[in-house]
């Protein structure tokens, strides 16, 4: 079993580890209540593109895209509602956000699912040919990717919101 982990450590592309730590830092930062510009949210839907290459590599290409699209819409709808609760205050191009743990979970799910996909491609490519893997991978990536688009849509469509005050 340890040979597998040593092989993964030695054979993973060098850029994987800095990417992991950058995503981890972003996720940890998102756990704190903070002030933010809305500009980065315009780029959130691009996270959905990270899956395109991996989905094209699967045998069941039409099925993977259908599953991806369905779960993308579910993630979009869920995150649109959820993001509303995180926005404490919004004025023009800035907002105050409540910290959350979901962001780090979603980032790590995207990272590790793509990482596992790469490991399967190198070690057990026959797994990539199964319909179960296609549905699982496409659904997970779609749900996570859609969540970023839903969050972005909520931030962009929300008008100015004053700070919540206690009565």
XYZ file of C-alpha atoms in Angstrom:
167
model
C 0.000 0.000 0.000
C 2.820 2.402 0.815
C 4.275 1.802 -2.668
C 1.145 3.367 -4.155
C 1.543 6.556 -2.095
C 5.270 6.762 -2.860
C 4.473 6.291 -6.557
C 1.855 9.033 -6.435
C 4.268 11.374 -4.649
C 7.097 10.695 -7.117
C 5.061 10.615 -10.335
C 2.622 13.475 -9.810
C 3.421 16.512 -11.975
C 5.403 19.134 -10.075
C 2.682 21.787 -10.494
C 0.142 19.674 -8.564
C 1.616 20.375 -5.144
C 1.827 24.198 -5.411
C -1.735 24.163 -6.779
C -2.857 22.112 -3.789
C -1.328 24.583 -1.332
C -2.774 27.609 -3.159
C -6.261 26.057 -3.106
C -5.806 25.146 0.550
C -4.797 28.738 1.377
C -7.815 30.117 -0.517
C -10.099 27.724 1.348
C -8.626 28.619 4.732
C -8.945 32.330 3.942
C -12.612 31.810 3.035
C -13.257 30.487 6.542
C -12.885 34.002 7.980
C -15.445 36.795 7.893
C -13.998 39.323 5.476
C -14.497 42.258 3.147
C -14.204 41.444 -0.534
C -14.576 42.950 -3.962
C -17.192 41.330 -6.189
C -14.754 41.289 -9.136
C -13.297 37.818 -8.381
C -16.818 36.386 -8.517
C -16.994 37.192 -12.227
C -14.301 34.525 -12.714
C -15.864 31.829 -10.505
C -17.706 30.145 -13.407
C -14.306 29.378 -14.949
C -13.848 26.689 -12.288
C -16.313 24.673 -14.357
C -13.809 24.571 -17.192
C -11.314 22.662 -15.055
C -13.374 19.539 -15.627
C -13.659 19.760 -19.407
C -10.451 17.921 -20.216
C -11.106 15.173 -17.687
C -14.662 14.645 -18.922
C -13.484 14.385 -22.524
C -11.090 11.610 -21.484
C -13.899 9.331 -20.310
C -15.315 6.600 -22.534
C -18.954 7.553 -21.967
C -18.536 11.115 -23.271
C -22.193 11.978 -23.948
C -23.258 10.475 -20.622
C -20.518 12.280 -18.713
C -21.589 15.643 -20.137
C -25.282 15.000 -19.443
C -24.509 13.992 -15.845
C -22.155 16.959 -15.491
C -24.807 19.382 -16.805
C -27.562 18.022 -14.549
C -25.432 18.171 -11.403
C -24.033 21.552 -12.495
C -27.575 22.957 -12.441
C -28.246 21.399 -9.012
C -25.010 22.893 -7.637
C -25.852 26.245 -9.193
C -29.311 26.368 -7.605
C -28.108 25.230 -4.174
C -25.180 27.656 -4.089
C -27.315 30.565 -5.295
C -29.528 30.178 -2.217
C -26.654 29.391 0.127
C -24.508 32.362 -0.966
C -27.306 34.753 -0.039
C -26.851 33.783 3.612
C -23.132 34.489 3.479
C -23.440 38.064 2.239
C -23.667 40.199 5.358
C -23.481 43.513 3.556
C -23.063 44.666 -0.056
C -22.534 48.146 -1.439
C -21.567 48.799 -5.036
C -18.508 46.653 -5.834
C -17.654 45.520 -2.290
C -19.277 43.240 0.225
C -18.759 41.759 3.653
C -18.917 37.968 3.734
C -19.397 35.541 6.566
C -16.704 32.865 6.747
C -17.630 29.334 5.698
C -16.142 25.847 5.572
C -17.970 24.766 2.431
C -15.567 26.639 0.129
C -12.543 24.635 1.264
C -14.522 21.401 0.966
C -15.578 22.219 -2.600
C -12.060 23.257 -3.633
C -10.575 20.086 -2.168
C -13.274 17.919 -3.802
C -12.448 19.403 -7.206
C -8.713 19.031 -6.640
C -8.831 15.479 -5.319
C -11.372 14.233 -7.845
C -9.164 15.485 -10.685
C -6.118 14.070 -8.901
C -7.780 10.669 -8.427
C -8.854 10.757 -12.059
C -5.215 11.227 -13.067
C -4.098 8.401 -10.780
C -6.709 6.037 -12.250
C -5.643 7.058 -15.744
C -2.054 6.069 -14.935
C -2.623 3.039 -12.702
C -5.996 1.522 -13.591
C -7.343 2.994 -16.845
C -10.040 0.303 -17.048
C -11.800 2.015 -14.120
C -12.322 5.107 -16.288
C -14.314 2.959 -18.729
C -17.029 2.042 -16.243
C -20.381 3.788 -16.254
C -20.344 4.013 -12.446
C -17.099 5.994 -12.542
C -18.455 8.266 -15.285
C -21.601 9.028 -13.302
C -19.725 9.524 -10.015
C -16.951 11.695 -11.447
C -19.240 13.728 -13.728
C -21.760 14.278 -10.942
C -19.204 15.331 -8.345
C -17.367 17.697 -10.678
C -20.650 19.093 -12.002
C -22.017 19.751 -8.520
C -18.844 21.505 -7.393
C -18.417 23.503 -10.599
C -22.036 24.596 -10.600
C -21.709 25.788 -7.038
C -19.156 28.395 -8.083
C -21.423 29.675 -10.839
C -24.371 29.847 -8.438
C -22.340 31.820 -5.942
C -21.181 34.221 -8.638
C -24.725 34.723 -9.945
C -26.005 35.539 -6.469
C -23.266 38.081 -5.823
C -23.746 39.759 -9.193
C -27.555 39.847 -9.088
C -27.887 41.018 -5.485
C -28.500 44.730 -5.088
C -27.036 46.788 -2.295
C -27.706 45.260 1.117
C -27.209 47.123 4.373
C -25.534 45.525 7.357
C -27.776 43.368 9.501
C -28.322 45.034 12.854
C -29.671 43.557 16.079
C -32.953 44.887 17.436
